[in-house]
Amino acid sequence: MAGIIATNTTLDHSLIPHQLDQEGGLSGAPLREKATAFVGEIAAQSIIPVIASGGICDAESACEKFQAGAQLIQLYTGLVYRGPRLLQEITNKL
């Protein structure tokens, strides 16, 4: 194993207002804080690289993942909604 990808989606819908909630896994912004905390927990115990995924929607959320201990980030939902501009924003911030 060369690395750990932490995290992906969550079934925890507690942050979604009831009138907007739907079934299935959540990704993107609702996952941000939970994903960052989990990255920190994994990175603190890991000797192999941690790749952060989940809730990365802007440069600030990408930086949070690196500060939590991630060596790399993986984009999904943020890239879908923000497009290639997100990549430029993150690289400019780093």
PDB file of C-alpha atoms in Angstrom, residues 24-65:
ATOM      1  CA  GLY A  24     -27.852   8.769  -0.410  1.00  0.00           C
ATOM      2  CA  GLY A  25     -24.313   9.776   0.355  1.00  0.00           C
ATOM      3  CA  LEU A  26     -23.265  13.386   0.745  1.00  0.00           C
ATOM      4  CA  SER A  27     -20.161  14.902  -0.763  1.00  0.00           C
ATOM      5  CA  GLY A  28     -18.741  18.381  -1.161  1.00  0.00           C
ATOM      6  CA  ALA A  29     -19.181  21.202   1.343  1.00  0.00           C
ATOM      7  CA  PRO A  30     -21.328  19.276   3.885  1.00  0.00           C
ATOM      8  CA  LEU A  31     -18.420  16.858   4.302  1.00  0.00           C
ATOM      9  CA  ARG A  32     -15.703  19.504   4.798  1.00  0.00           C
ATOM     10  CA  GLU A  33     -15.290  19.631   8.590  1.00  0.00           C
ATOM     11  CA  LYS A  34     -15.816  15.932   9.156  1.00  0.00           C
ATOM     12  CA  ALA A  35     -13.339  15.025   6.399  1.00  0.00           C
ATOM     13  CA  THR A  36     -10.698  17.419   7.731  1.00  0.00           C
ATOM     14  CA  ALA A  37     -10.985  15.981  11.231  1.00  0.00           C
ATOM     15  CA  PHE A  38     -10.684  12.445   9.903  1.00  0.00           C
ATOM     16  CA  VAL A  39      -7.636  13.356   7.795  1.00  0.00           C
ATOM     17  CA  GLY A  40      -5.998  14.689  10.951  1.00  0.00           C
ATOM     18  CA  GLU A  41      -6.754  11.495  12.863  1.00  0.00           C
ATOM     19  CA  ILE A  42      -5.397   9.266  10.102  1.00  0.00           C
ATOM     20  CA  ALA A  43      -2.309  11.417   9.444  1.00  0.00           C
ATOM     21  CA  ALA A  44      -1.399  11.368  13.135  1.00  0.00           C
ATOM     22  CA  GLN A  45      -1.237   7.569  13.064  1.00  0.00           C
ATOM     23  CA  SER A  46       0.070   6.924   9.562  1.00  0.00           C
ATOM     24  CA  ILE A  47       3.589   6.413   8.276  1.00  0.00           C
ATOM     25  CA  ILE A  48       2.401   6.424   4.657  1.00  0.00           C
ATOM     26  CA  PRO A  49       1.040   9.426   2.739  1.00  0.00           C
ATOM     27  CA  VAL A  50      -2.527  10.553   3.347  1.00  0.00           C
ATOM     28  CA  ILE A  51      -4.552  11.817   0.396  1.00  0.00           C
ATOM     29  CA  ALA A  52      -7.418  14.077   1.460  1.00  0.00           C
ATOM     30  CA  SER A  53     -10.715  13.857  -0.381  1.00  0.00           C
ATOM     31  CA  GLY A  54     -14.047  15.293   0.643  1.00  0.00           C
ATOM     32  CA  GLY A  55     -15.262  18.832   1.097  1.00  0.00           C
ATOM     33  CA  ILE A  56     -12.550  20.498  -0.968  1.00  0.00           C
ATOM     34  CA  CYS A  57     -14.456  23.313  -2.656  1.00  0.00           C
ATOM     35  CA  ASP A  58     -11.973  26.199  -2.599  1.00  0.00           C
ATOM     36  CA  ALA A  59      -8.366  27.071  -1.768  1.00  0.00           C
ATOM     37  CA  GLU A  60      -9.148  27.500   1.928  1.00  0.00           C
ATOM     38  CA  SER A  61     -10.607  23.997   2.278  1.00  0.00           C
ATOM     39  CA  ALA A  62      -7.625  22.549   0.362  1.00  0.00           C
ATOM     40  CA  CYS A  63      -5.215  24.302   2.744  1.00  0.00           C
ATOM     41  CA  GLU A  64      -7.166  22.936   5.726  1.00  0.00           C
ATOM     42  CA  LYS A  65      -6.533  19.407   4.492  1.00  0.00           C
TER      43      LYS A  65
END
